[in-house]
Short mmCIF file of N, CA and C in Angstrom, two decimals:
data_model
loop_
_atom_site.label_atom_id
_atom_site.label_comp_id
_atom_site.label_asym_id
_atom_site.label_seq_id
_atom_site.Cartn_x
_atom_site.Cartn_y
_atom_site.Cartn_z
N ARG A 217 137.10 -120.86 -231.95
CA ARG A 217 136.04 -121.89 -232.42
C ARG A 217 134.78 -121.95 -231.67
N ALA A 218 134.62 -121.63 -230.55
CA ALA A 218 133.31 -121.69 -229.83
C ALA A 218 132.60 -120.37 -230.62
N ALA A 219 133.26 -119.30 -230.68
CA ALA A 219 132.36 -118.45 -231.42
C ALA A 219 131.97 -118.49 -232.69
N ALA A 220 132.91 -119.21 -233.55
CA ALA A 220 132.18 -119.70 -234.88
C ALA A 220 130.87 -120.53 -234.82
N ASP A 221 130.90 -121.55 -233.73
CA ASP A 221 129.94 -122.25 -233.61
C ASP A 221 128.57 -122.01 -233.33
N SER A 222 128.84 -120.42 -232.27
CA SER A 222 127.56 -119.88 -232.01
C SER A 222 127.18 -119.08 -233.14
N GLN A 223 128.00 -118.77 -234.18
CA GLN A 223 127.70 -118.02 -235.55
C GLN A 223 126.74 -118.87 -236.18
N ILE A 224 127.21 -120.21 -236.35
CA ILE A 224 126.67 -121.45 -237.11
C ILE A 224 125.17 -121.45 -236.69
N GLU A 225 125.12 -121.95 -235.30
CA GLU A 225 123.85 -121.91 -234.44
C GLU A 225 123.12 -120.86 -234.86
N LEU A 226 123.33 -119.38 -234.67
CA LEU A 226 122.42 -118.36 -235.06
C LEU A 226 121.85 -118.28 -236.43
N ARG A 227 122.64 -118.72 -237.42
CA ARG A 227 122.35 -119.02 -239.08
C ARG A 227 121.09 -119.82 -239.04
N ILE A 228 121.39 -120.78 -238.56
CA ILE A 228 120.47 -121.97 -238.57
C ILE A 228 119.09 -121.65 -237.83
N ASP A 229 119.22 -121.12 -236.72
CA ASP A 229 117.99 -120.81 -236.20
C ASP A 229 117.28 -119.37 -237.07
N ALA A 230 118.16 -118.54 -237.48
CA ALA A 230 117.49 -117.83 -238.20
C ALA A 230 117.06 -118.04 -239.95
N ARG A 231 116.96 -118.99 -240.10
CA ARG A 231 116.61 -119.55 -241.55
C ARG A 231 115.15 -119.10 -241.80
N PRO A 232 114.76 -118.99 -242.97
CA PRO A 232 113.47 -118.60 -243.16
C PRO A 232 112.58 -120.07 -242.90
N LYS A 233 111.09 -119.83 -242.77
CA LYS A 233 110.49 -120.98 -242.33
C LYS A 233 110.44 -121.96 -243.47
N PHE A 234 110.52 -121.58 -244.74
CA PHE A 234 110.59 -122.54 -246.06
C PHE A 234 111.72 -123.33 -245.89
N ASP A 235 112.84 -122.90 -245.66
CA ASP A 235 114.15 -123.76 -245.43
C ASP A 235 113.95 -125.01 -244.75
N ARG A 236 113.01 -124.96 -243.81
CA ARG A 236 113.06 -126.28 -242.84
C ARG A 236 111.95 -127.12 -243.59
N GLN A 237 111.30 -126.87 -244.59
CA GLN A 237 110.57 -128.12 -245.34
C GLN A 237 111.01 -129.39 -245.53
N PRO A 238 112.36 -129.50 -245.90
CA PRO A 238 112.72 -130.72 -246.17
C PRO A 238 112.92 -131.71 -244.91
N VAL A 239 113.18 -131.14 -243.62
CA VAL A 239 113.11 -131.86 -242.54
C VAL A 239 111.39 -132.37 -242.26
N GLU A 240 110.58 -131.62 -242.64
CA GLU A 240 109.08 -131.87 -242.64
C GLU A 240 108.90 -133.31 -243.71
N THR A 241 109.44 -132.99 -244.98
CA THR A 241 109.15 -133.82 -245.90
C THR A 241 109.64 -135.20 -245.37
N ARG A 242 110.63 -135.23 -244.79
CA ARG A 242 111.35 -136.58 -244.29
C ARG A 242 110.31 -137.23 -243.57
N ARG A 243 109.44 -136.36 -242.78
CA ARG A 243 108.65 -137.06 -241.86
C ARG A 243 107.73 -137.94 -242.55
N TYR A 244 107.40 -137.56 -243.81
CA TYR A 244 106.24 -138.42 -244.40
C TYR A 244 106.71 -139.74 -245.21
N ASP A 245 108.09 -139.46 -245.60
CA ASP A 245 108.68 -140.26 -246.40
C ASP A 245 108.26 -141.94 -246.15
N GLY A 246 108.61 -142.29 -245.11
CA GLY A 246 108.59 -143.63 -244.65
C GLY A 246 107.02 -144.01 -244.25
N LEU A 247 106.07 -143.30 -244.27
CA LEU A 247 104.74 -143.38 -243.95
C LEU A 247 103.95 -143.98 -245.24
N GLY A 248 104.34 -143.67 -246.41
CA GLY A 248 103.61 -144.10 -247.45
C GLY A 248 102.17 -143.84 -247.51
N GLU A 249 101.29 -144.82 -248.13
CA GLU A 249 99.99 -144.45 -248.26
C GLU A 249 99.46 -144.17 -246.93
N ALA A 250 99.78 -144.50 -245.68
CA ALA A 250 99.10 -144.14 -244.47
C ALA A 250 99.07 -142.57 -244.30
N ALA A 251 100.08 -142.11 -244.92
CA ALA A 251 100.00 -140.59 -244.63
C ALA A 251 98.80 -139.78 -245.51
N ALA A 252 98.41 -140.44 -246.70
CA ALA A 252 97.60 -139.70 -247.38
C ALA A 252 96.26 -138.99 -246.69
N PRO A 253 95.63 -139.59 -245.61
CA PRO A 253 94.34 -138.70 -245.12
C PRO A 253 94.93 -137.41 -244.21
N TYR A 254 96.06 -137.91 -243.62
CA TYR A 254 96.60 -136.51 -242.96
C TYR A 254 96.98 -135.36 -244.02
N LEU A 255 97.70 -136.03 -245.01
CA LEU A 255 98.22 -134.87 -246.09
C LEU A 255 97.22 -134.27 -246.68
N ALA A 256 95.86 -134.80 -246.88
CA ALA A 256 94.76 -134.21 -247.43
C ALA A 256 94.05 -133.16 -246.35
N ARG A 257 94.33 -133.32 -245.17
CA ARG A 257 93.69 -132.50 -244.12
C ARG A 257 94.59 -131.46 -244.10
N ALA A 258 96.14 -131.30 -244.46
CA ALA A 258 97.25 -130.39 -244.41
C ALA A 258 97.09 -129.62 -245.62
N LEU A 259 96.53 -130.08 -246.67
CA LEU A 259 96.17 -129.08 -247.71
C LEU A 259 95.36 -127.85 -247.52
N ARG A 260 94.70 -127.66 -246.18
CA ARG A 260 93.98 -126.81 -246.05
C ARG A 260 94.84 -125.42 -245.46
N ASP A 261 96.06 -126.01 -244.83
CA ASP A 261 96.96 -125.00 -244.27
C ASP A 261 97.67 -124.34 -245.32
N PRO A 262 97.69 -123.17 -245.52
CA PRO A 262 98.64 -122.57 -246.37
C PRO A 262 100.21 -122.78 -246.48
N ALA A 263 100.36 -123.01 -245.15
CA ALA A 263 102.06 -123.11 -244.83
C ALA A 263 102.38 -124.52 -245.49
N ARG A 264 101.44 -125.30 -245.24
CA ARG A 264 101.85 -126.84 -245.88
C ARG A 264 101.08 -127.34 -247.06
N SER A 265 100.47 -126.32 -247.63
CA SER A 265 99.61 -127.27 -248.73
C SER A 265 100.71 -127.52 -249.97
N ASN A 266 101.77 -126.75 -250.20
CA ASN A 266 102.54 -127.24 -251.20
C ASN A 266 103.29 -128.49 -251.09
N LEU A 267 103.65 -128.61 -249.69
CA LEU A 267 104.33 -129.85 -249.33
C LEU A 267 103.39 -130.90 -249.57
N ALA A 268 102.20 -130.99 -248.77
CA ALA A 268 101.09 -131.75 -248.96
C ALA A 268 100.94 -132.47 -250.49
N LEU A 269 100.67 -131.16 -251.34
CA LEU A 269 100.44 -131.69 -252.70
C LEU A 269 101.63 -132.47 -253.25
N ASN A 270 102.85 -131.98 -253.24
CA ASN A 270 103.90 -132.58 -253.71
C ASN A 270 103.98 -134.33 -253.03
N THR A 271 103.86 -134.44 -251.62
CA THR A 271 103.93 -135.81 -251.28
C THR A 271 102.80 -136.45 -251.66
N LEU A 272 101.60 -135.92 -251.68
CA LEU A 272 100.26 -136.64 -252.28
C LEU A 272 100.52 -136.92 -253.92
N GLU A 273 101.22 -136.48 -254.60
CA GLU A 273 101.50 -136.86 -255.94
C GLU A 273 102.27 -137.68 -256.03
N SER A 274 103.38 -137.68 -255.16
CA SER A 274 104.36 -138.81 -255.10
C SER A 274 103.64 -140.44 -254.53
N LEU A 275 102.37 -139.98 -254.10
CA LEU A 275 101.84 -141.28 -253.46
C LEU A 275 101.06 -142.34 -254.45
N GLY A 276 100.94 -141.63 -255.80
CA GLY A 276 100.36 -142.28 -256.76
C GLY A 276 98.79 -142.26 -256.77
N SER A 277 98.23 -143.43 -256.84
CA SER A 277 96.79 -143.69 -256.85
C SER A 277 96.06 -143.19 -255.22
N ALA A 278 96.63 -143.71 -254.39
CA ALA A 278 96.59 -143.43 -252.96
C ALA A 278 96.39 -141.92 -252.65
N GLY A 279 97.68 -141.17 -253.51
CA GLY A 279 97.69 -139.45 -252.96
C GLY A 279 96.40 -139.04 -253.88
N ALA A 280 96.05 -139.72 -255.21
CA ALA A 280 94.91 -139.06 -255.88
C ALA A 280 93.50 -139.17 -255.22
N THR A 281 93.38 -140.59 -254.80
CA THR A 281 92.04 -140.57 -254.15
C THR A 281 91.75 -139.63 -252.86
N ALA A 282 92.86 -139.42 -252.27
CA ALA A 282 92.90 -138.42 -250.62
C ALA A 282 92.43 -136.95 -251.52
N MET A 283 93.22 -136.61 -252.64
CA MET A 283 93.29 -135.23 -253.19
C MET A 283 91.69 -135.48 -253.69
N GLY A 284 91.05 -136.25 -254.44
CA GLY A 284 89.71 -136.36 -254.77
C GLY A 284 88.82 -136.00 -253.70
N GLU A 285 89.08 -136.75 -252.48
CA GLU A 285 88.23 -136.36 -251.48
C GLU A 285 88.64 -134.79 -251.01
N ALA A 286 89.66 -134.18 -251.24
CA ALA A 286 90.28 -132.92 -250.67
C ALA A 286 89.49 -131.74 -251.52
N LEU A 287 88.88 -132.66 -252.73
CA LEU A 287 88.34 -131.06 -253.60
C LEU A 287 87.02 -130.71 -253.16
N ARG A 288 86.31 -131.41 -251.98
CA ARG A 288 85.13 -130.76 -251.42
C ARG A 288 85.19 -129.73 -250.50
N THR A 289 86.33 -128.99 -250.89
CA THR A 289 86.86 -128.17 -249.94
C THR A 289 85.98 -126.58 -250.71
N ASP A 290 85.70 -125.89 -249.74
CA ASP A 290 84.92 -124.69 -250.16
C ASP A 290 85.85 -123.44 -250.85
N ASP A 291 87.43 -123.80 -250.82
CA ASP A 291 88.46 -122.55 -251.14
C ASP A 291 88.61 -123.17 -252.70
N SER A 292 88.16 -122.26 -253.53
CA SER A 292 88.11 -122.48 -255.11
C SER A 292 89.74 -122.49 -255.58
N THR A 293 90.46 -121.71 -255.08
CA THR A 293 91.83 -121.58 -255.32
C THR A 293 92.40 -123.13 -254.89
N LEU A 294 92.00 -123.74 -253.83
CA LEU A 294 92.72 -125.01 -253.31
C LEU A 294 91.98 -125.89 -254.49
N ARG A 295 90.90 -126.10 -254.77
CA ARG A 295 90.08 -126.93 -255.66
C ARG A 295 91.25 -126.89 -256.99
N PHE A 296 91.45 -125.77 -257.31
CA PHE A 296 92.01 -125.50 -258.80
C PHE A 296 93.53 -126.13 -258.48
N ARG A 297 94.07 -125.86 -257.51
CA ARG A 297 95.59 -126.26 -257.26
C ARG A 297 95.47 -127.89 -257.19
N ILE A 298 94.70 -128.66 -256.77
CA ILE A 298 94.46 -129.87 -256.79
C ILE A 298 94.22 -130.45 -258.14
N CYS A 299 93.49 -129.89 -258.68
CA CYS A 299 92.81 -130.41 -260.26
C CYS A 299 94.00 -130.02 -260.95
N GLU A 300 94.98 -129.15 -260.84
CA GLU A 300 96.13 -129.01 -261.52
C GLU A 300 97.18 -130.50 -261.28
N ARG A 301 97.29 -130.83 -260.22
CA ARG A 301 98.18 -131.81 -259.76
C ARG A 301 97.53 -132.97 -260.09
N LEU A 302 96.23 -133.48 -260.09
CA LEU A 302 95.80 -134.41 -260.77
C LEU A 302 95.84 -134.62 -262.08
N ALA A 303 96.34 -133.52 -262.88
CA ALA A 303 96.33 -133.50 -264.37
C ALA A 303 97.96 -133.83 -264.45
N ALA A 304 98.62 -133.95 -263.54
CA ALA A 304 100.26 -134.12 -263.65
C ALA A 304 100.12 -135.72 -263.46
N MET A 305 99.29 -136.12 -262.81
CA MET A 305 99.45 -137.63 -262.15
C MET A 305 98.92 -138.29 -263.43
N SER A 306 98.41 -137.95 -264.34
CA SER A 306 97.49 -138.87 -265.78
C SER A 306 96.95 -139.95 -265.11
N GLY A 307 97.32 -141.29 -265.38
CA GLY A 307 96.79 -142.25 -265.03
C GLY A 307 96.32 -142.55 -263.70
N ALA A 308 97.01 -141.96 -262.80
CA ALA A 308 97.07 -142.60 -261.47
C ALA A 308 96.00 -141.62 -260.84
N GLY A 309 95.75 -140.43 -261.22
CA GLY A 309 94.50 -139.83 -261.19
C GLY A 309 92.99 -140.09 -261.30
N GLU A 310 93.02 -141.48 -261.92
CA GLU A 310 91.72 -142.00 -262.58
C GLU A 310 91.09 -142.15 -261.46
N THR A 311 91.59 -142.47 -260.06
CA THR A 311 90.56 -142.59 -259.02
C THR A 311 90.01 -141.58 -258.31
N ALA A 312 90.31 -140.25 -258.89
CA ALA A 312 89.96 -139.05 -258.48
C ALA A 312 88.74 -138.48 -259.70
N LEU A 313 88.39 -139.49 -260.76
CA LEU A 313 87.58 -138.96 -261.41
C LEU A 313 86.23 -138.82 -261.11
N PRO A 314 85.50 -139.22 -260.15
CA PRO A 314 84.37 -139.06 -259.79
C PRO A 314 84.22 -137.49 -259.08
N ALA A 315 85.27 -137.45 -258.37
CA ALA A 315 84.95 -136.25 -257.94
C ALA A 315 85.19 -134.85 -258.59
N LEU A 316 86.27 -135.41 -259.88
CA LEU A 316 86.54 -134.28 -260.77
C LEU A 316 85.60 -133.80 -261.70
N GLY A 317 84.50 -135.06 -261.77
CA GLY A 317 83.47 -134.77 -262.48
C GLY A 317 82.48 -133.99 -261.67
N ASP A 318 82.41 -134.13 -260.29
CA ASP A 318 81.55 -132.88 -259.74
C ASP A 318 81.92 -131.70 -259.82
N LEU A 319 83.13 -131.43 -259.92
CA LEU A 319 83.93 -130.00 -260.43
C LEU A 319 83.42 -129.43 -261.87
N LEU A 320 82.84 -130.35 -262.55
CA LEU A 320 82.22 -129.37 -263.94
C LEU A 320 81.17 -128.89 -263.77
N ASP A 321 80.57 -128.68 -262.49
CA ASP A 321 79.33 -127.94 -261.94
C ASP A 321 79.87 -126.85 -261.02
N ASP A 322 81.32 -126.82 -260.88
CA ASP A 322 81.96 -126.01 -259.98
C ASP A 322 81.28 -124.45 -260.32
N PRO A 323 80.94 -123.33 -259.54
CA PRO A 323 80.51 -122.10 -259.83
C PRO A 323 81.68 -121.06 -260.49
N ASP A 324 83.01 -121.75 -260.13
CA ASP A 324 84.08 -120.90 -260.57
C ASP A 324 84.62 -121.42 -262.03
N PRO A 325 84.69 -120.43 -263.20
CA PRO A 325 84.65 -121.17 -264.49
C PRO A 325 86.27 -121.87 -264.60
N LEU A 326 87.15 -120.91 -263.67
CA LEU A 326 88.46 -121.46 -264.00
C LEU A 326 88.59 -123.10 -263.52
N VAL A 327 87.64 -123.32 -262.23
CA VAL A 327 87.70 -124.88 -261.79
C VAL A 327 87.25 -125.54 -262.90
N ARG A 328 86.16 -125.07 -263.16
CA ARG A 328 85.51 -125.93 -264.56
C ARG A 328 86.19 -126.05 -265.51
N LEU A 329 86.97 -125.07 -265.89
CA LEU A 329 87.89 -125.46 -267.03
C LEU A 329 89.03 -126.57 -266.48
N CYS A 330 89.93 -126.10 -265.43
CA CYS A 330 90.66 -127.09 -265.23
C CYS A 330 90.13 -128.52 -264.89
N ALA A 331 89.12 -128.64 -264.47
CA ALA A 331 88.42 -129.98 -264.42
C ALA A 331 88.30 -130.70 -265.65
N LEU A 332 87.79 -129.81 -266.73
CA LEU A 332 87.71 -130.49 -267.93
C LEU A 332 88.82 -130.97 -268.67
N ARG A 333 89.87 -130.11 -268.41
CA ARG A 333 91.34 -130.38 -268.98
C ARG A 333 91.86 -131.73 -268.51
N THR A 334 91.76 -131.49 -267.29
CA THR A 334 92.18 -132.70 -266.05
C THR A 334 91.52 -134.15 -266.70
N ILE A 335 90.05 -134.24 -266.54
CA ILE A 335 89.58 -135.39 -267.14
C ILE A 335 90.04 -135.88 -268.62
N ASP A 336 90.10 -134.85 -269.43
CA ASP A 336 90.52 -135.06 -270.77
C ASP A 336 92.07 -135.90 -270.52
N ARG A 337 92.77 -135.31 -269.86
CA ARG A 337 94.32 -135.80 -269.86
C ARG A 337 94.09 -137.33 -269.35
N ILE A 338 93.30 -137.39 -268.13
CA ILE A 338 93.51 -138.72 -267.35
C ILE A 338 92.50 -139.70 -268.40
N GLY A 339 91.65 -139.40 -269.08
CA GLY A 339 91.14 -140.22 -270.08
C GLY A 339 90.22 -141.12 -269.47
N ALA A 340 89.77 -142.20 -269.99
CA ALA A 340 88.80 -142.98 -269.33
C ALA A 340 87.27 -142.39 -269.22
N ILE A 341 86.91 -141.44 -270.20
CA ILE A 341 86.00 -140.68 -269.98
C ILE A 341 84.59 -141.50 -270.12
N ARG A 342 84.53 -142.48 -271.17
CA ARG A 342 83.58 -143.12 -271.24
C ARG A 342 83.07 -144.40 -270.26
N ALA A 343 84.05 -144.54 -269.58
CA ALA A 343 83.78 -145.52 -268.10
C ALA A 343 82.74 -144.72 -267.60
N TYR A 344 82.78 -143.60 -267.36
CA TYR A 344 81.73 -142.42 -266.62
C TYR A 344 80.84 -141.84 -267.35
N PRO A 345 79.51 -142.50 -267.39
CA PRO A 345 78.72 -141.79 -268.26
C PRO A 345 78.45 -140.49 -267.88
N THR A 346 78.36 -140.22 -266.53
CA THR A 346 77.74 -139.08 -265.89
C THR A 346 78.77 -137.90 -266.22
N ILE A 347 79.94 -138.08 -266.38
CA ILE A 347 80.95 -137.37 -266.45
C ILE A 347 80.74 -136.78 -268.23
N ALA A 348 80.70 -138.10 -268.94
CA ALA A 348 80.39 -137.69 -270.34
C ALA A 348 79.24 -136.67 -270.73
N SER A 349 78.35 -137.02 -269.88
CA SER A 349 77.14 -136.31 -270.09
C SER A 349 76.96 -134.68 -269.59
N ARG A 350 78.15 -134.49 -268.59
CA ARG A 350 78.39 -133.35 -268.08
C ARG A 350 79.38 -132.24 -269.28
N ILE A 351 80.15 -132.88 -269.66
CA ILE A 351 80.90 -132.74 -270.66
C ILE A 351 79.92 -132.04 -271.75
N ARG A 352 79.06 -132.77 -272.20
CA ARG A 352 78.30 -132.40 -273.40
C ARG A 352 77.34 -131.44 -272.48
N SER A 353 76.99 -131.35 -271.34
CA SER A 353 76.01 -129.93 -271.16
C SER A 353 76.95 -128.76 -271.08
N LEU A 354 78.39 -128.99 -270.62
CA LEU A 354 79.14 -127.57 -270.96
C LEU A 354 79.38 -127.25 -272.24
N ALA A 355 79.06 -127.77 -273.02
CA ALA A 355 79.06 -127.08 -274.69
C ALA A 355 78.30 -126.17 -274.66
N GLY A 356 77.57 -125.87 -273.63
CA GLY A 356 76.52 -124.77 -273.82
C GLY A 356 77.26 -123.65 -272.29
N ASP A 357 78.13 -123.85 -271.96
CA ASP A 357 78.45 -122.96 -270.79
C ASP A 357 78.50 -121.66 -271.35
N PRO A 358 78.12 -120.70 -270.43
CA PRO A 358 77.98 -119.34 -270.66
C PRO A 358 79.73 -118.72 -270.75
N ILE A 359 80.53 -119.17 -270.34
CA ILE A 359 82.16 -118.89 -270.37
C ILE A 359 82.56 -119.66 -271.54
N GLY A 360 82.90 -118.68 -272.75
CA GLY A 360 83.45 -119.18 -273.85
C GLY A 360 84.44 -119.95 -274.02
N VAL A 361 85.68 -119.98 -273.03
CA VAL A 361 86.83 -120.64 -273.04
C VAL A 361 86.42 -122.35 -272.39
N VAL A 362 85.21 -122.21 -271.65
CA VAL A 362 84.79 -123.33 -270.79
C VAL A 362 84.09 -124.20 -272.07
N ARG A 363 83.32 -123.29 -272.52
CA ARG A 363 82.23 -123.87 -273.85
C ARG A 363 83.11 -124.52 -275.21
N VAL A 364 84.19 -123.88 -275.43
CA VAL A 364 84.92 -124.26 -276.66
C VAL A 364 85.69 -125.71 -276.20
N GLU A 365 86.36 -125.54 -274.77
CA GLU A 365 86.71 -126.60 -274.37
C GLU A 365 86.03 -127.98 -274.23
N ALA A 366 84.85 -127.83 -273.71
CA ALA A 366 83.98 -128.91 -273.80
C ALA A 366 83.39 -129.18 -274.88
N GLN A 367 83.37 -128.60 -276.13
CA GLN A 367 82.97 -128.88 -277.45
C GLN A 367 84.25 -129.61 -277.97
N ARG A 368 85.58 -129.22 -277.94
CA ARG A 368 86.87 -129.99 -278.24
C ARG A 368 86.67 -131.28 -277.72
N ILE A 369 86.71 -131.74 -276.50
CA ILE A 369 86.77 -132.76 -275.56
C ILE A 369 85.61 -133.60 -276.09
N ALA A 370 84.64 -133.08 -276.27
CA ALA A 370 83.25 -133.96 -276.80
C ALA A 370 83.42 -134.43 -278.19
N GLN A 371 84.17 -133.74 -278.91
CA GLN A 371 84.60 -133.97 -280.53
C GLN A 371 85.44 -134.93 -280.51
N LEU A 372 86.53 -134.86 -279.70
CA LEU A 372 87.64 -135.50 -279.74
C LEU A 372 87.60 -136.96 -279.30
N ARG A 373 86.84 -137.00 -278.13
CA ARG A 373 86.35 -138.23 -277.62
C ARG A 373 85.00 -139.11 -277.97
N GLY A 374 84.53 -138.25 -279.16
CA GLY A 374 83.35 -138.96 -279.45
C GLY A 374 82.14 -138.99 -278.89
N LEU A 375 81.86 -137.92 -277.75
CA LEU A 375 80.99 -137.97 -276.95
C LEU A 375 79.58 -137.36 -277.57
N TRP A 376 79.56 -136.94 -278.45
CA TRP A 376 78.15 -136.51 -279.03
C TRP A 376 77.32 -137.78 -279.61
N HIS A 377 77.61 -138.68 -279.35
CA HIS A 377 76.78 -139.81 -280.39
C HIS A 377 76.62 -141.12 -279.16
N GLU A 378 76.58 -140.41 -277.87
CA GLU A 378 76.19 -141.41 -276.89
C GLU A 378 74.83 -141.31 -276.24
#
């Protein structure tokens, strides 16, 4: 029996790092909204960013606010990933709309496109006149897919007549 126990211990110690994430997830479960600022900082760590995004998404508007603040990173891939998660949050993501509006001027066209689609999915564009104005200006974007998406959103949301 002792030999069998030592084999089990060896297998547990040899688990790949990603198998240990559920233990780390439990560390944040009881913290609720208090974990949001820590998780926003954890987004910059590639080993923890997926876990941090998942947990922030589960926190609703508090998580969306923290993700909005994290959009100020220099890492365009991370900005894109955060933007995608905010789109999945729909209404809860409204707290991040001002930060998403800033992404409409992003140098990375994929980030601009993702920001456009996320803002459209969240809605409430008319409540933010500067965002509506930026969407109208993107209707002249040099990148075709960004330009067409901005035109579509402006037409659909009635932004041309403001």
